[in-house]
mmCIF file of C-alpha atoms in Angstrom:
data_model
loop_
_atom_site.group_PDB
_atom_site.id
_atom_site.type_symbol
_atom_site.label_atom_id
_atom_site.label_comp_id
_atom_site.label_asym_id
_atom_site.label_seq_id
_atom_site.Cartn_x
_atom_site.Cartn_y
_atom_site.Cartn_z
ATOM 1 C CA UNK A 1 0.315 -0.100 -0.004
ATOM 2 C CA UNK A 2 1.209 3.880 -0.575
ATOM 3 C CA UNK A 3 0.119 6.407 1.580
ATOM 4 C CA UNK A 4 -1.269 9.053 -0.703
ATOM 5 C CA UNK A 5 -2.802 11.590 2.207
ATOM 6 C CA UNK A 6 -4.052 12.012 5.693
ATOM 7 C CA UNK A 7 -7.902 13.084 5.454
ATOM 8 C CA UNK A 8 -9.047 13.687 9.053
ATOM 9 C CA UNK A 9 -7.139 14.501 12.416
ATOM 10 C CA UNK A 10 -8.440 13.197 15.635
ATOM 11 C CA UNK A 11 -10.349 16.869 15.500
ATOM 12 C CA UNK A 12 -11.926 16.098 12.344
ATOM 13 C CA UNK A 13 -13.036 13.303 13.883
ATOM 14 C CA UNK A 14 -14.070 14.524 17.371
ATOM 15 C CA UNK A 15 -16.264 17.459 15.414
ATOM 16 C CA UNK A 16 -17.881 15.576 12.996
ATOM 17 C CA UNK A 17 -18.829 12.939 15.750
ATOM 18 C CA UNK A 18 -20.988 16.235 18.017
ATOM 19 C CA UNK A 19 -22.285 16.767 14.678
ATOM 20 C CA UNK A 20 -23.694 13.210 14.194
ATOM 21 C CA UNK A 21 -24.665 13.577 17.512
ATOM 22 C CA UNK A 22 -27.178 15.739 16.674
ATOM 23 C CA UNK A 23 -28.230 14.446 14.009
ATOM 24 C CA UNK A 24 -29.281 11.398 15.823
ATOM 25 C CA UNK A 25 -31.339 13.462 17.981
ATOM 26 C CA UNK A 26 -32.988 15.753 15.925
ATOM 27 C CA UNK A 27 -33.679 12.566 13.873
ATOM 28 C CA UNK A 28 -34.599 10.624 16.724
ATOM 29 C CA UNK A 29 -36.471 13.469 19.172
ATOM 30 C CA UNK A 30 -33.661 12.696 22.122
ATOM 31 C CA UNK A 31 -32.425 9.182 23.887
ATOM 32 C CA UNK A 32 -36.235 7.293 24.946
ATOM 33 C CA UNK A 33 -35.500 4.204 23.909
ATOM 34 C CA UNK A 34 -32.770 4.200 21.305
ATOM 35 C CA UNK A 35 -29.389 2.315 22.162
ATOM 36 C CA UNK A 36 -25.881 2.581 19.579
ATOM 37 C CA UNK A 37 -24.254 -0.549 18.308
ATOM 38 C CA UNK A 38 -21.571 -0.521 17.377
ATOM 39 C CA UNK A 39 -19.655 -3.101 14.365
ATOM 40 C CA UNK A 40 -16.330 -4.302 15.880
ATOM 41 C CA UNK A 41 -13.981 -3.374 15.461
ATOM 42 C CA UNK A 42 -13.409 0.378 15.243
ATOM 43 C CA UNK A 43 -17.761 1.080 15.564
ATOM 44 C CA UNK A 44 -17.332 0.011 18.678
ATOM 45 C CA UNK A 45 -15.425 3.109 20.254
ATOM 46 C CA UNK A 46 -17.760 5.195 17.582
ATOM 47 C CA UNK A 47 -20.573 3.964 18.931
ATOM 48 C CA UNK A 48 -19.032 4.523 22.323
ATOM 49 C CA UNK A 49 -17.585 8.341 21.725
ATOM 50 C CA UNK A 50 -21.082 8.967 19.699
ATOM 51 C CA UNK A 51 -22.808 7.667 22.866
ATOM 52 C CA UNK A 52 -20.816 10.301 25.287
ATOM 53 C CA UNK A 53 -21.573 12.930 22.673
ATOM 54 C CA UNK A 54 -25.391 12.736 23.037
ATOM 55 C CA UNK A 55 -24.966 12.752 27.170
ATOM 56 C CA UNK A 56 -23.492 15.943 27.021
ATOM 57 C CA UNK A 57 -26.866 17.064 24.650
ATOM 58 C CA UNK A 58 -29.143 15.368 25.968
ATOM 59 C CA UNK A 59 -28.359 14.631 29.803
ATOM 60 C CA UNK A 60 -29.025 11.291 29.059
ATOM 61 C CA UNK A 61 -25.909 8.359 27.461
ATOM 62 C CA UNK A 62 -27.761 5.629 25.304
ATOM 63 C CA UNK A 63 -27.329 2.030 25.932
ATOM 64 C CA UNK A 64 -23.964 0.853 24.144
ATOM 65 C CA UNK A 65 -23.504 -2.678 22.931
ATOM 66 C CA UNK A 66 -21.402 -4.829 20.599
ATOM 67 C CA UNK A 67 -22.199 -6.578 17.409
ATOM 68 C CA UNK A 68 -20.302 -9.412 15.265
ATOM 69 C CA UNK A 69 -21.278 -9.838 12.322
ATOM 70 C CA UNK A 70 -18.995 -12.977 11.488
ATOM 71 C CA UNK A 71 -21.775 -15.414 11.789
ATOM 72 C CA UNK A 72 -23.933 -12.959 9.525
ATOM 73 C CA UNK A 73 -21.600 -12.210 6.474
ATOM 74 C CA UNK A 74 -21.722 -13.499 3.049
ATOM 75 C CA UNK A 75 -18.635 -12.114 1.522
ATOM 76 C CA UNK A 76 -15.965 -14.028 3.422
ATOM 77 C CA UNK A 77 -15.187 -16.779 0.994
ATOM 78 C CA UNK A 78 -11.628 -16.391 -0.928
ATOM 79 C CA UNK A 79 -12.068 -12.472 1.351
ATOM 80 C CA UNK A 80 -8.507 -13.113 3.533
ATOM 81 C CA UNK A 81 -8.642 -9.535 5.317
ATOM 82 C CA UNK A 82 -12.210 -9.486 7.012
ATOM 83 C CA UNK A 83 -12.479 -7.676 10.059
ATOM 84 C CA UNK A 84 -11.103 -9.191 12.913
ATOM 85 C CA UNK A 85 -14.568 -10.132 15.101
ATOM 86 C CA UNK A 86 -15.129 -10.883 19.450
ATOM 87 C CA UNK A 87 -18.396 -11.631 20.930
ATOM 88 C CA UNK A 88 -21.442 -9.652 20.396
ATOM 89 C CA UNK A 89 -22.315 -8.150 23.845
ATOM 90 C CA UNK A 90 -25.891 -6.459 23.501
ATOM 91 C CA UNK A 91 -26.451 -6.283 27.341
ATOM 92 C CA UNK A 92 -29.952 -5.306 27.352
ATOM 93 C CA UNK A 93 -33.528 -5.772 24.487
ATOM 94 C CA UNK A 94 -33.804 -4.143 21.500
ATOM 95 C CA UNK A 95 -37.840 -5.029 21.294
ATOM 96 C CA UNK A 96 -39.391 -1.926 20.568
ATOM 97 C CA UNK A 97 -36.369 0.851 20.698
ATOM 98 C CA UNK A 98 -34.505 2.712 17.790
ATOM 99 C CA UNK A 99 -31.434 0.976 16.834
ATOM 100 C CA UNK A 100 -28.560 3.129 15.365
ATOM 101 C CA UNK A 101 -26.264 0.553 13.613
ATOM 102 C CA UNK A 102 -22.127 2.477 13.484
ATOM 103 C CA UNK A 103 -19.243 1.871 12.086
ATOM 104 C CA UNK A 104 -16.380 3.353 10.882
ATOM 105 C CA UNK A 105 -16.597 2.570 7.057
ATOM 106 C CA UNK A 106 -19.231 1.888 4.747
ATOM 107 C CA UNK A 107 -18.023 0.870 1.341
ATOM 108 C CA UNK A 108 -20.420 -2.430 -1.255
ATOM 109 C CA UNK A 109 -22.544 -2.420 2.366
ATOM 110 C CA UNK A 110 -22.201 -6.483 2.414
ATOM 111 C CA UNK A 111 -21.309 -5.657 6.598
ATOM 112 C CA UNK A 112 -24.292 -3.959 6.929
ATOM 113 C CA UNK A 113 -26.464 -5.888 5.668
ATOM 114 C CA UNK A 114 -24.681 -8.747 7.637
ATOM 115 C CA UNK A 115 -25.388 -5.969 10.470
ATOM 116 C CA UNK A 116 -29.025 -6.133 9.849
ATOM 117 C CA UNK A 117 -29.605 -9.591 9.939
ATOM 118 C CA UNK A 118 -27.281 -9.705 13.129
ATOM 119 C CA UNK A 119 -29.432 -7.355 14.816
ATOM 120 C CA UNK A 120 -32.709 -9.306 13.328
ATOM 121 C CA UNK A 121 -31.282 -12.007 15.788
ATOM 122 C CA UNK A 122 -31.317 -9.561 19.028
ATOM 123 C CA UNK A 123 -34.870 -8.769 18.557
ATOM 124 C CA UNK A 124 -36.849 -6.851 16.933
ATOM 125 C CA UNK A 125 -36.234 -3.499 17.183
ATOM 126 C CA UNK A 126 -39.206 -0.550 16.426
ATOM 127 C CA UNK A 127 -36.302 0.462 14.077
ATOM 128 C CA UNK A 128 -33.406 0.199 12.964
ATOM 129 C CA UNK A 129 -30.517 3.383 11.125
ATOM 130 C CA UNK A 130 -26.653 3.157 10.389
ATOM 131 C CA UNK A 131 -24.106 6.096 11.168
ATOM 132 C CA UNK A 132 -20.416 5.714 9.465
ATOM 133 C CA UNK A 133 -18.062 7.767 9.833
ATOM 134 C CA UNK A 134 -16.876 7.208 5.801
ATOM 135 C CA UNK A 135 -18.686 6.116 3.117
ATOM 136 C CA UNK A 136 -15.745 5.859 0.337
ATOM 137 C CA UNK A 137 -18.899 5.296 -2.517
ATOM 138 C CA UNK A 138 -18.777 1.406 -4.106
ATOM 139 C CA UNK A 139 -22.474 0.098 -2.957
ATOM 140 C CA UNK A 140 -23.524 -3.099 -4.140
ATOM 141 C CA UNK A 141 -27.102 -2.605 -1.636
ATOM 142 C CA UNK A 142 -29.236 -0.432 -1.680
ATOM 143 C CA UNK A 143 -28.563 0.552 1.532
ATOM 144 C CA UNK A 144 -27.551 3.739 2.325
ATOM 145 C CA UNK A 145 -26.877 5.269 6.226
ATOM 146 C CA UNK A 146 -28.556 7.236 7.714
ATOM 147 C CA UNK A 147 -25.750 9.460 9.096
ATOM 148 C CA UNK A 148 -22.836 10.439 7.354
ATOM 149 C CA UNK A 149 -19.077 12.358 9.111
ATOM 150 C CA UNK A 150 -17.662 12.676 5.875
ATOM 151 C CA UNK A 151 -18.713 11.530 1.897
ATOM 152 C CA UNK A 152 -14.905 10.320 0.075
ATOM 153 C CA UNK A 153 -15.377 8.948 -3.299
ATOM 154 C CA UNK A 154 -12.722 6.873 -3.734
ATOM 155 C CA UNK A 155 -11.752 3.804 -6.869
ATOM 156 C CA UNK A 156 -11.943 0.357 -6.236
ATOM 157 C CA UNK A 157 -8.013 0.404 -6.608
ATOM 158 C CA UNK A 158 -7.953 2.635 -3.353
ATOM 159 C CA UNK A 159 -7.860 1.929 0.732
ATOM 160 C CA UNK A 160 -9.794 3.822 3.158
ATOM 161 C CA UNK A 161 -8.362 3.334 6.687
ATOM 162 C CA UNK A 162 -9.756 4.489 9.759
ATOM 163 C CA UNK A 163 -7.742 4.478 13.408
ATOM 164 C CA UNK A 164 -8.874 5.179 16.295
ATOM 165 C CA UNK A 165 -7.061 5.139 19.607
ATOM 166 C CA UNK A 166 -9.270 2.480 21.899
ATOM 167 C CA UNK A 167 -7.909 0.400 18.830
ATOM 168 C CA UNK A 168 -4.395 1.960 17.212
ATOM 169 C CA UNK A 169 -2.912 4.631 19.400
ATOM 170 C CA UNK A 170 -3.912 7.397 17.727
ATOM 171 C CA UNK A 171 -6.734 8.759 15.227
ATOM 172 C CA UNK A 172 -6.615 9.555 11.623
ATOM 173 C CA UNK A 173 -8.473 8.857 8.291
ATOM 174 C CA UNK A 174 -5.836 7.905 5.576
ATOM 175 C CA UNK A 175 -5.750 7.200 2.020
ATOM 176 C CA UNK A 176 -3.210 4.361 0.776
ATOM 177 C CA UNK A 177 -3.725 3.377 -2.869
ATOM 178 C CA UNK A 178 -3.386 -0.651 -3.421
#
């Protein structure tokens, strides 16, 4: 991989998360019956950060869970770059709630589709929304995020690398060419 450019730094990511938190609160008229579920790996720390931002806005933080989508993927065969995942940790009922799925990057939408299946296996929420830090285009399925931090059109020969302090010891978003 060849480094092309650093697109976002820590301050940029913080501003984006604050904006998305405001959008989530506005779209859902607050945080009643709202929960955030991060898609492992980097969606989980993003969901936790969003919950803290929402708490500053609303005075109450939504519940946060972590979702393992590995059993629901349809693109694992022949894909050596499958995300490393761990167990699902959603210690609350999602029945009748608004679930906001949180992920770092949306690309083909296959991860989002798998996450929808995984959430439905947990129960029946009243609705599901999707929040992503980066939308890089190239959707293969009719799925669109409700909340997008930044649209970064890319070619299929480019890679978006999201680094978060909780996983990678720094916050940044960079673009690389293969």
